[in-house]
Coordinates of C-alpha atoms in Angstrom, one line a residue:
X1 CA 28.3 14.5 38.0
X2 CA 29.2 11.3 39.8
X3 CA 32.2 12.0 42.1
X4 CA 33.7 8.8 43.5
X5 CA 34.9 8.4 47.0
X6 CA 38.8 8.3 47.2
X7 CA 40.1 5.9 49.8
X8 CA 43.6 5.9 51.4
X9 CA 44.6 3.0 49.2
X10 CA 43.6 5.0 46.1
X11 CA 45.8 7.8 47.2
X12 CA 48.7 5.4 47.8
X13 CA 48.3 3.9 44.2
X14 CA 48.1 7.4 42.7
X15 CA 51.3 8.5 44.5
X16 CA 53.2 5.4 43.4
X17 CA 51.8 5.1 39.9
X18 CA 49.8 8.2 38.9
X19 CA 48.5 6.6 35.6
X20 CA 47.1 3.5 37.3
X21 CA 45.7 5.6 40.1
X22 CA 43.8 7.8 37.7
X23 CA 42.5 4.8 35.8
X24 CA 41.3 3.3 39.1
X25 CA 39.5 6.5 40.1
X26 CA 37.9 6.7 36.6
X27 CA 36.7 3.1 36.8
X28 CA 35.1 3.8 40.2
X29 CA 33.3 6.8 38.7
X30 CA 31.8 4.6 35.9
X31 CA 30.5 2.0 38.2
X32 CA 26.7 1.5 38.5
X33 CA 25.8 3.9 35.7
X34 CA 23.6 3.4 32.7
X35 CA 25.6 3.7 29.5
X36 CA 22.5 4.7 27.5
X37 CA 22.2 7.8 29.7
X38 CA 25.7 9.1 29.0
X39 CA 26.5 11.9 26.6
X40 CA 29.7 11.4 24.6
X41 CA 31.4 12.3 21.4
X42 CA 29.6 9.7 19.4
X43 CA 26.2 9.7 21.0
X44 CA 23.7 12.1 22.5
X45 CA 20.6 11.4 24.6
X46 CA 17.1 12.3 23.4
X47 CA 15.8 14.4 26.3
X48 CA 13.2 16.8 25.1
X49 CA 9.6 17.6 25.6
X50 CA 8.4 15.1 23.1
X51 CA 9.6 12.1 25.1
X52 CA 8.1 13.4 28.4
X53 CA 4.5 14.3 27.5
X54 CA 2.8 12.2 24.8
X55 CA 0.2 14.9 23.9
X56 CA 2.3 18.1 24.0
X57 CA 2.1 20.6 21.1
X58 CA 5.1 19.2 19.4
X59 CA 3.9 15.6 19.3
X60 CA 0.4 16.8 18.2
X61 CA 2.0 18.3 15.1
X62 CA 4.3 15.3 14.5
X63 CA 1.4 12.9 14.8
X64 CA -0.5 14.6 12.0
X65 CA 2.6 14.7 9.8
X66 CA 3.3 11.0 10.2
X67 CA -0.3 10.2 9.4
X68 CA -0.1 12.1 6.1
X69 CA 3.2 10.5 5.3
X70 CA 1.9 6.9 5.9
X71 CA -1.2 7.7 3.8
X72 CA 1.1 8.6 0.9
X73 CA 3.2 5.5 1.5
X74 CA 0.1 3.3 1.4
X75 CA -0.8 4.7 -2.0
X76 CA 2.7 4.4 -3.5
X77 CA 4.6 1.6 -1.8
X78 CA 3.5 -2.0 -2.3
X79 CA 5.1 -3.1 1.0
X80 CA 2.9 -0.8 3.1
X81 CA -0.3 -1.7 1.2
X82 CA 0.5 -5.5 1.5
X83 CA 1.0 -5.2 5.3
X84 CA -2.2 -3.3 5.8
X85 CA -4.2 -5.8 3.7
X86 CA -2.7 -8.8 5.6
X87 CA -3.7 -7.3 8.9
X88 CA -7.2 -6.6 7.7
X89 CA -7.7 -10.0 6.1
X90 CA -6.2 -12.1 8.9
X91 CA -7.9 -10.2 11.7
X92 CA -11.3 -9.4 10.1
X93 CA -11.6 -11.3 6.8
X94 CA -14.9 -12.7 8.1
X95 CA -16.9 -11.5 11.0
X96 CA -19.9 -13.2 12.5
X97 CA -21.4 -13.4 16.0
X98 CA -22.4 -16.7 17.6
X99 CA -24.9 -16.1 20.4
X100 CA -25.0 -18.3 23.4
X101 CA -28.2 -17.3 25.2
X102 CA -28.9 -20.7 26.7
X103 CA -31.8 -21.5 24.3
X104 CA -31.0 -23.0 20.8
X105 CA -34.1 -21.6 19.2
X106 CA -33.4 -18.1 20.5
X107 CA -29.8 -18.5 19.4
X108 CA -30.9 -19.1 15.8
X109 CA -33.4 -16.2 15.8
X110 CA -30.8 -13.8 17.4
X111 CA -28.1 -14.9 15.0
X112 CA -30.3 -14.3 12.0
X113 CA -31.4 -10.9 13.3
X114 CA -27.9 -9.7 13.9
X115 CA -26.7 -11.0 10.5
X116 CA -29.4 -9.0 8.8
X117 CA -28.6 -5.8 10.9
X118 CA -24.8 -6.1 10.3
X119 CA -25.3 -6.1 6.5
X120 CA -25.6 -2.3 6.6
X121 CA -23.8 -1.0 9.6
X122 CA -22.8 2.5 8.6
X123 CA -25.0 5.6 8.6
X124 CA -25.0 5.8 4.8
X125 CA -25.8 2.0 4.7
X126 CA -22.9 1.4 2.2
X127 CA -20.7 -0.9 4.3
X128 CA -21.3 -4.1 6.3
X129 CA -19.9 -4.6 9.8
X130 CA -17.3 -6.9 8.4
X131 CA -16.0 -4.3 6.0
X132 CA -16.1 -1.7 8.8
X133 CA -13.9 -3.9 11.0
X134 CA -11.4 -4.3 8.1
X135 CA -11.2 -0.6 7.4
X136 CA -10.9 0.1 11.1
X137 CA -7.8 -2.0 11.5
X138 CA -6.3 -0.4 8.4
X139 CA -7.1 3.1 9.8
X140 CA -5.6 2.4 13.2
X141 CA -2.4 1.1 11.7
X142 CA -2.2 3.9 9.1
X143 CA -3.6 6.9 10.9
X144 CA -3.2 6.0 14.6
X145 CA -6.9 5.8 15.5
X146 CA -10.4 5.8 14.1
X147 CA -13.6 7.2 15.6
X148 CA -17.3 6.2 15.3
X149 CA -20.3 8.3 16.1
X150 CA -23.4 6.4 17.1
X151 CA -26.4 7.3 14.9
X152 CA -30.0 6.3 15.5
X153 CA -32.0 6.0 12.3
X154 CA -35.5 4.9 12.9
X155 CA -35.2 1.5 14.5
X156 CA -31.6 1.0 13.6
X157 CA -28.4 1.7 15.4
X158 CA -25.7 2.7 12.9
X159 CA -22.1 3.8 12.9
X160 CA -20.7 7.0 11.4
X161 CA -17.0 6.6 10.7
X162 CA -14.8 9.6 11.6
X163 CA -11.3 9.5 10.3
X164 CA -8.4 10.6 12.5
X165 CA -7.8 14.0 10.8
X166 CA -11.5 15.0 11.5
X167 CA -11.3 14.5 15.3
X168 CA -10.0 18.0 16.1
X169 CA -8.5 20.4 13.6
X170 CA -5.3 18.8 12.3
X171 CA -3.6 22.2 11.7
X172 CA -4.4 23.7 15.1
X173 CA -2.2 23.2 18.2
X174 CA -3.7 23.5 21.6
X175 CA -2.0 24.1 24.9
X176 CA -5.2 23.8 26.9
X177 CA -4.8 21.0 29.5
X178 CA -8.5 20.2 29.1
X179 CA -8.3 19.8 25.3
X180 CA -6.1 17.3 23.3
X181 CA -6.5 17.1 19.6
X182 CA -10.3 17.1 19.5
X183 CA -10.9 15.4 22.9
X184 CA -12.5 17.4 25.7
X185 CA -11.0 16.2 29.0
X186 CA -12.8 16.3 32.3
X187 CA -12.0 15.3 35.9
X188 CA -9.7 12.4 36.6
X189 CA -8.6 12.6 32.9
X190 CA -11.9 11.3 31.6
X191 CA -13.0 12.1 28.1
X192 CA -16.2 14.1 28.4
X193 CA -16.7 15.0 24.8
X194 CA -15.3 15.2 21.3
X195 CA -15.0 17.9 18.7
X196 CA -15.6 16.7 15.1
X197 CA -14.9 18.8 11.9
X198 CA -16.3 18.4 8.5
X199 CA -13.8 18.0 5.6
X200 CA -14.6 19.6 2.3
X201 CA -13.6 18.3 -1.1
X202 CA -10.7 20.8 -1.2
X203 CA -9.4 19.5 2.2
X204 CA -10.6 22.4 4.3
X205 CA -11.9 21.7 7.9
X206 CA -15.1 23.5 8.8
X207 CA -18.2 23.4 11.0
X208 CA -16.8 22.0 14.2
X209 CA -19.4 20.2 16.4
X210 CA -19.1 18.9 19.9
X211 CA -20.6 15.5 20.9
X212 CA -20.8 13.8 24.3
X213 CA -18.4 10.9 25.0
X214 CA -21.3 8.3 25.3
X215 CA -22.1 8.8 21.6
X216 CA -18.5 8.5 20.4
X217 CA -16.0 5.6 20.2
X218 CA -12.3 6.3 19.6
X219 CA -10.4 3.2 18.9
X220 CA -6.6 3.1 19.0
X221 CA -3.6 1.1 20.3
X222 CA -1.9 3.2 23.0
X223 CA 1.8 2.8 23.9
X224 CA 1.6 5.0 27.0
X225 CA -0.9 5.5 29.9
X226 CA -1.1 9.3 29.4
X227 CA -1.8 9.0 25.7
X228 CA -5.2 10.2 24.4
X229 CA -4.7 10.0 20.7
X230 CA -3.1 7.1 18.7
X231 CA -0.1 7.5 16.4
X232 CA 0.5 5.4 13.3
X233 CA 1.9 2.0 13.8
X234 CA 4.5 2.9 11.1
X235 CA 6.0 5.7 13.3
X236 CA 9.2 3.8 13.9
X237 CA 9.7 2.6 10.3
X238 CA 8.1 5.3 8.0
X239 CA 11.4 6.9 7.3
X240 CA 13.0 3.6 6.5
X241 CA 10.2 2.7 4.2
X242 CA 10.5 6.0 2.4
X243 CA 14.2 5.2 2.0
X244 CA 13.5 1.8 0.5
X245 CA 11.1 3.3 -1.9
X246 CA 13.6 6.0 -3.0
X247 CA 16.5 3.5 -3.2
X248 CA 14.5 1.2 -5.4
X249 CA 13.5 4.2 -7.6
X250 CA 17.2 5.3 -8.0
X251 CA 18.3 1.8 -8.7
X252 CA 15.7 1.3 -11.4
X253 CA 16.9 4.5 -13.0
X254 CA 20.5 3.2 -13.1
X255 CA 19.4 -0.1 -14.5
X256 CA 17.3 1.6 -17.2
X257 CA 20.1 3.9 -18.1
X258 CA 22.6 1.1 -18.4
X259 CA 20.2 -1.0 -20.4
X260 CA 19.6 1.9 -22.9
X261 CA 23.3 2.1 -23.8
X262 CA 24.9 -0.4 -26.2
X263 CA 28.6 0.3 -26.2
X264 CA 31.3 3.1 -26.0
X265 CA 34.1 3.5 -28.5
X266 CA 37.1 5.5 -27.4
X267 CA 39.3 7.3 -29.9
X268 CA 41.4 10.5 -30.3
X269 CA 38.6 12.8 -31.5
X270 CA 35.7 11.5 -29.3
X271 CA 33.4 11.0 -32.3
X272 CA 32.8 8.7 -35.3
X273 CA 35.6 8.8 -37.8
X274 CA 35.1 9.0 -41.5
X275 CA 34.4 5.8 -43.4
X276 CA 33.4 3.9 -40.4
X277 CA 30.7 1.3 -40.7
X278 CA 28.3 3.1 -38.4
X279 CA 25.4 5.4 -39.1
X280 CA 26.6 8.7 -37.7
X281 CA 24.1 11.5 -37.1
X282 CA 25.1 15.1 -38.2
X283 CA 24.8 17.8 -35.5
X284 CA 24.2 21.5 -35.8
X285 CA 27.1 23.8 -36.7
X286 CA 26.9 25.4 -33.3
X287 CA 28.0 22.1 -31.7
X288 CA 31.5 22.3 -30.1
X289 CA 32.3 18.9 -31.7
X290 CA 35.1 19.6 -34.3
X291 CA 34.2 16.6 -36.5
X292 CA 30.6 17.9 -37.0
X293 CA 29.3 14.4 -36.1
X294 CA 27.4 13.5 -32.9
X295 CA 29.4 11.2 -30.7
X296 CA 26.6 8.6 -30.8
X297 CA 26.3 5.8 -33.4
X298 CA 23.8 3.2 -34.3
X299 CA 24.5 -0.4 -35.2
X300 CA 22.5 -3.0 -37.0
X301 CA 22.1 -6.4 -35.3
X302 CA 24.6 -9.0 -36.5
X303 CA 26.7 -6.5 -38.5
X304 CA 30.5 -6.9 -38.5
X305 CA 32.2 -3.7 -37.6
X306 CA 35.9 -2.7 -37.7
X307 CA 37.8 -0.3 -35.5
X308 CA 40.7 1.8 -36.5
X309 CA 44.1 1.8 -34.8
X310 CA 43.9 3.4 -31.4
X311 CA 40.2 2.8 -31.0
X312 CA 38.7 0.6 -28.3
X313 CA 35.1 -0.5 -27.6
X314 CA 33.7 -0.9 -24.1
X315 CA 30.3 -2.1 -23.0
X316 CA 28.5 -0.6 -20.0
X317 CA 28.5 -2.5 -16.7
X318 CA 25.0 -4.1 -16.3
X319 CA 25.5 -6.1 -13.1
X320 CA 23.1 -3.9 -11.0
X321 CA 21.5 -4.4 -8.6
X322 CA 24.2 -6.4 -6.8
X323 CA 24.0 -9.0 -4.0
X324 CA 25.2 -6.4 -1.4
X325 CA 22.5 -4.0 -2.4
X326 CA 19.8 -6.7 -2.1
X327 CA 21.1 -7.7 1.3
X328 CA 21.0 -4.1 2.5
X329 CA 17.5 -3.7 1.2
X330 CA 16.4 -6.9 3.1
X331 CA 18.0 -5.5 6.3
X332 CA 15.9 -2.3 6.1
X333 CA 12.7 -4.3 5.3
X334 CA 13.4 -6.6 8.3
X335 CA 13.7 -3.6 10.5
X336 CA 10.3 -2.3 9.3
X337 CA 8.6 -5.7 9.9
X338 CA 10.1 -5.8 13.4
X339 CA 8.7 -2.4 14.3
X340 CA 5.2 -3.8 13.4
X341 CA 5.7 -7.0 15.4
X342 CA 5.4 -9.3 12.3
X343 CA 8.0 -11.5 10.9
X344 CA 9.9 -10.7 7.7
X345 CA 9.2 -14.2 6.3
X346 CA 5.5 -14.0 7.0
X347 CA 5.1 -10.6 5.4
X348 CA 7.6 -10.3 2.6
X349 CA 9.6 -13.5 1.8
X350 CA 8.9 -17.0 3.1
X351 CA 11.3 -18.8 0.7
X352 CA 14.1 -19.1 3.3
X353 CA 11.8 -20.6 6.0
X354 CA 12.0 -24.3 6.7
X355 CA 9.3 -26.5 8.2
X356 CA 9.9 -25.9 12.0
X357 CA 10.9 -22.3 11.4
X358 CA 7.8 -21.6 9.3
X359 CA 5.6 -23.0 12.1
X360 CA 7.4 -20.9 14.7
X361 CA 7.0 -17.8 12.5
X362 CA 3.4 -18.6 11.9
X363 CA 2.7 -18.9 15.7
X364 CA 4.5 -15.7 16.4
X365 CA 2.5 -13.8 13.8
X366 CA -0.7 -15.4 15.1
X367 CA 0.0 -13.9 18.5
X368 CA 0.2 -10.4 16.9
X369 CA -3.0 -10.9 14.9
X370 CA -4.8 -12.3 17.9
X371 CA -4.0 -9.2 19.8
X372 CA -5.5 -7.1 17.1
X373 CA -8.6 -9.3 16.9
X374 CA -9.2 -8.8 20.6
X375 CA -8.7 -5.0 20.2
X376 CA -11.3 -4.7 17.4
X377 CA -13.7 -7.1 19.2
X378 CA -13.6 -5.4 22.5
X379 CA -13.5 -1.8 21.3
X380 CA -15.8 -1.9 18.2
X381 CA -17.7 -5.2 17.5
X382 CA -19.0 -6.0 21.0
X383 CA -20.1 -2.4 21.9
X384 CA -22.0 -2.1 18.6
X385 CA -23.5 -5.6 19.0
X386 CA -24.7 -4.7 22.5
X387 CA -26.3 -1.5 21.2
X388 CA -28.1 -3.4 18.4
X389 CA -29.5 -6.0 20.9
X390 CA -30.5 -3.3 23.4
X391 CA -32.3 -1.4 20.6
X392 CA -34.1 -4.6 19.5
X393 CA -35.5 -5.0 23.0
X394 CA -36.5 -1.3 23.1
X395 CA -38.2 -1.5 19.8
X396 CA -40.0 -4.8 20.6
X397 CA -38.2 -6.9 18.0
X398 CA -37.5 -9.2 21.0
X399 CA -39.5 -9.4 24.1
X400 CA -37.9 -7.5 27.0
X401 CA -38.7 -10.5 29.3
X402 CA -36.1 -12.5 27.4
X403 CA -33.4 -10.3 28.9
X404 CA -34.2 -11.5 32.4
X405 CA -34.5 -15.1 31.4
X406 CA -31.7 -15.6 28.9
X407 CA -28.2 -14.2 28.4
X408 CA -29.0 -12.2 25.3
X409 CA -25.6 -10.4 25.3
X410 CA -23.6 -13.6 25.7
X411 CA -21.7 -15.3 22.8
X412 CA -18.4 -15.1 20.9
X413 CA -17.2 -13.5 17.7
X414 CA -16.2 -15.9 14.8
X415 CA -13.2 -14.3 13.2
X416 CA -11.0 -15.8 10.4
X417 CA -8.7 -18.7 11.2
X418 CA -5.0 -18.2 11.1
X419 CA -3.3 -19.8 8.0
X420 CA -1.3 -23.0 8.6
X421 CA 1.4 -24.8 6.6
X422 CA 0.3 -28.3 7.8
X423 CA -3.4 -28.7 7.7
X424 CA -3.3 -32.5 8.0
X425 CA -1.0 -32.4 11.1
X426 CA -3.1 -29.9 12.9
X427 CA -6.4 -31.5 12.0
X428 CA -5.2 -34.9 13.4
X429 CA -4.0 -33.2 16.5
X430 CA -7.5 -31.5 17.0
X431 CA -9.2 -34.9 16.5
X432 CA -7.0 -36.6 19.1
X433 CA -7.4 -33.8 21.6
X434 CA -11.2 -33.8 21.1
X435 CA -11.3 -37.6 21.7
X436 CA -9.3 -37.2 24.9
X437 CA -11.6 -34.3 26.0
X438 CA -8.7 -31.9 25.9
X439 CA -10.4 -29.6 23.4
X440 CA -14.0 -28.9 22.6
X441 CA -15.7 -28.8 19.2
X442 CA -16.5 -25.1 19.9
X443 CA -12.8 -24.4 20.2
X444 CA -11.9 -26.2 17.0
X445 CA -14.8 -24.7 15.0
X446 CA -14.1 -21.3 16.5
X447 CA -10.5 -21.3 15.3
X448 CA -11.8 -21.8 11.8
X449 CA -14.3 -18.9 12.2
X450 CA -17.3 -21.3 12.1
X451 CA -20.2 -22.1 14.3
X452 CA -19.9 -25.5 15.9
X453 CA -23.6 -26.1 16.2
X454 CA -24.2 -25.5 12.5
X455 CA -21.1 -27.6 11.7
X456 CA -22.3 -30.6 13.7
X457 CA -25.8 -30.2 12.4
X458 CA -24.5 -30.3 8.8
X459 CA -22.5 -33.5 9.6
X460 CA -25.7 -35.1 10.9
X461 CA -27.6 -34.1 7.8
X462 CA -25.0 -35.6 5.6
X463 CA -24.9 -38.8 7.6
X464 CA -28.7 -39.1 7.4
X465 CA -28.6 -38.4 3.6
X466 CA -26.0 -41.2 3.1
X467 CA -28.2 -43.7 5.0
X468 CA -31.1 -42.7 2.8
X469 CA -29.1 -43.1 -0.4
X470 CA -27.8 -46.5 0.7
X471 CA -31.3 -47.7 1.4
X472 CA -32.7 -46.3 -1.9
X473 CA -30.1 -47.8 -4.2
X474 CA -29.3 -50.9 -2.2
X475 CA -25.6 -50.2 -1.9
X476 CA -23.3 -50.4 1.2
X477 CA -22.8 -47.2 3.2
X478 CA -19.0 -47.6 2.9
X479 CA -19.2 -47.2 -0.9
X480 CA -20.9 -43.8 -0.6
X481 CA -18.6 -42.5 2.2
X482 CA -15.4 -43.6 0.4
X483 CA -16.5 -43.2 -3.2
X484 CA -13.5 -41.0 -4.0
X485 CA -10.9 -43.2 -2.3
X486 CA -9.4 -46.6 -3.1
X487 CA -7.4 -49.3 -1.4
X488 CA -8.8 -50.4 1.9
X489 CA -12.1 -48.6 1.4
X490 CA -12.7 -50.3 -1.9
X491 CA -11.6 -53.7 -0.4
X492 CA -14.0 -53.2 2.5
X493 CA -16.8 -52.4 0.1
X494 CA -16.1 -55.6 -1.9
X495 CA -16.1 -57.6 1.3
X496 CA -19.5 -56.1 2.3
X497 CA -20.9 -57.0 -1.1
X498 CA -19.7 -60.6 -0.8
X499 CA -21.3 -60.8 2.7
X500 CA -24.5 -59.5 1.2
X501 CA -24.5 -62.4 -1.3
X502 CA -24.0 -64.9 1.5
X503 CA -26.8 -63.3 3.5
X504 CA -29.1 -63.4 0.5
X505 CA -28.4 -67.1 -0.1
X506 CA -28.9 -67.8 3.6
X507 CA -32.2 -66.0 3.6
X508 CA -33.4 -68.1 0.6
X509 CA -32.4 -71.3 2.3
X510 CA -33.9 -70.6 5.6
X511 CA -36.9 -68.8 4.2
X512 CA -36.2 -66.0 6.7
X513 CA -36.6 -62.5 5.4
X514 CA -34.2 -59.7 6.7
X515 CA -32.6 -56.6 5.5
X516 CA -29.3 -57.4 3.8
X517 CA -28.2 -53.8 4.0
X518 CA -28.9 -53.6 7.7
X519 CA -26.9 -56.7 8.4
X520 CA -23.9 -55.4 6.4
X521 CA -24.1 -52.1 8.3
X522 CA -24.2 -53.9 11.7
X523 CA -21.1 -55.9 10.8
X524 CA -19.3 -52.7 9.8
X525 CA -20.3 -50.9 13.0
X526 CA -19.2 -53.9 15.2
X527 CA -15.6 -53.3 14.0
X528 CA -15.5 -49.9 15.7
X529 CA -17.0 -50.7 19.1
X530 CA -15.5 -52.3 22.1
X531 CA -16.0 -56.1 21.9
X532 CA -16.7 -56.3 25.7
X533 CA -19.0 -53.3 25.8
X534 CA -22.8 -53.1 25.7
X535 CA -22.9 -51.7 22.2
X536 CA -21.2 -54.8 20.8
X537 CA -23.6 -57.0 22.7
X538 CA -26.6 -55.2 21.3
X539 CA -25.3 -55.3 17.7
X540 CA -24.6 -59.0 18.1
X541 CA -28.1 -59.7 19.3
X542 CA -29.5 -57.7 16.4
X543 CA -27.4 -59.5 13.9
X544 CA -28.5 -62.9 15.3
X545 CA -32.1 -61.8 15.1
X546 CA -31.7 -60.9 11.4
X547 CA -29.4 -63.7 10.1
X548 CA -29.6 -66.4 12.7
X549 CA -25.8 -66.3 13.3
X550 CA -23.9 -65.0 16.3
X551 CA -20.9 -62.8 15.7

């Protein structure tokens, strides 16, 4: 307990005014203390074993319980499934490796080799590496972690996925400081091995086998340094999501019940009276109703009915769900999104976002997805790629001498681009930054998940094809490039055609033969080069050589 030091002045104040003296001493006692650490009538602190050691027996059991809970939520709650799919698609919707060995021919060969190997990345050869990456992100978010056992099948290095509940027995709690939920710990806290169980069709865990750590990869997103096993990313919001699911279920029941009722008629006997224009249903004699009629009536649509004196008709209230209920539901969902570090508008409802706000939300979400991209690249994709390349050198698919001459392991992963709300604005910004040498083509193509070499090569092929078509059909290049546009492009094409006619007449008058298409192309190119530069001078000389005129 914090006992304050009482000075002589404090004693004087207490003697003169005891109430103020006591308040002064109490204020000194509260100085320089953390309010969150105080225990009071309305609040208690959470000091127990689970907050001290991340892998104690209690947290081991709770980790498994939360894993099963989130698996059930994924199967039944659309919000959870949508969040998992968004993470998987935005982080690993497309996966391709772009080698950078230092030799273009070797880059092409290695890219094609890895693409073929990545088509069947699992031991059962059912899933590609792209699908493995997507399911890995889903598993880490849902279960807490995912394991992979390296399998060598002939000349191939494959991955055997091990789900979280198979790493160690989920129903067994260990107090051994050298064993944490399937991980065998050695000196300095290193993981020396792993114990993997087989899971039967009836969910029994049998046949435990130990493997060395160099054959196993355990991927998770830790929140503490002393943490050996991952916990589900929904650990802080799983209870809220379950509440949302149940609240919506209860509200649907209330709405369905209110919709099934037509109206209530109140009278003295609580049943249909004789001679009333309703179809009353007789009830068994054992019913306590004295009138012998069931207090439920059926009406035909459009029928005019009359009520006797003392009777009243009431219709059930059908204004559910109300605005306050919807606001409360949004508050809970926002809390769930915050715990996953994604914005509510990006995940659930973007209708309230404006232009600048939507851009800010998109950038914030991009930071979250980029973090998960780095996690899956560093922990799964790159180690597997390096193993495949090393195995290719070992098997002779590539000469081992290449490893000493070129950077066979160098390159970057091409992952999906983040969605944007203003493609034109960002494209123009990329063009301007590229012209000013502030951004490279590799950066721009990489953000889109594409290879810049193949992109530029495709642009060159299209440009060469346009020149070939222009020469074959004797039409201006501008007409082919801007065929789908109008306005200035069409006007420019018309001007080029007019200039072609002038050049043709001039050629007939002078008897000088030259390419009309080439002259038109030179005039168009001269519009885009510096008039005082060497390119303009060269084009002017060429035009004078063809047409006899100096531009």
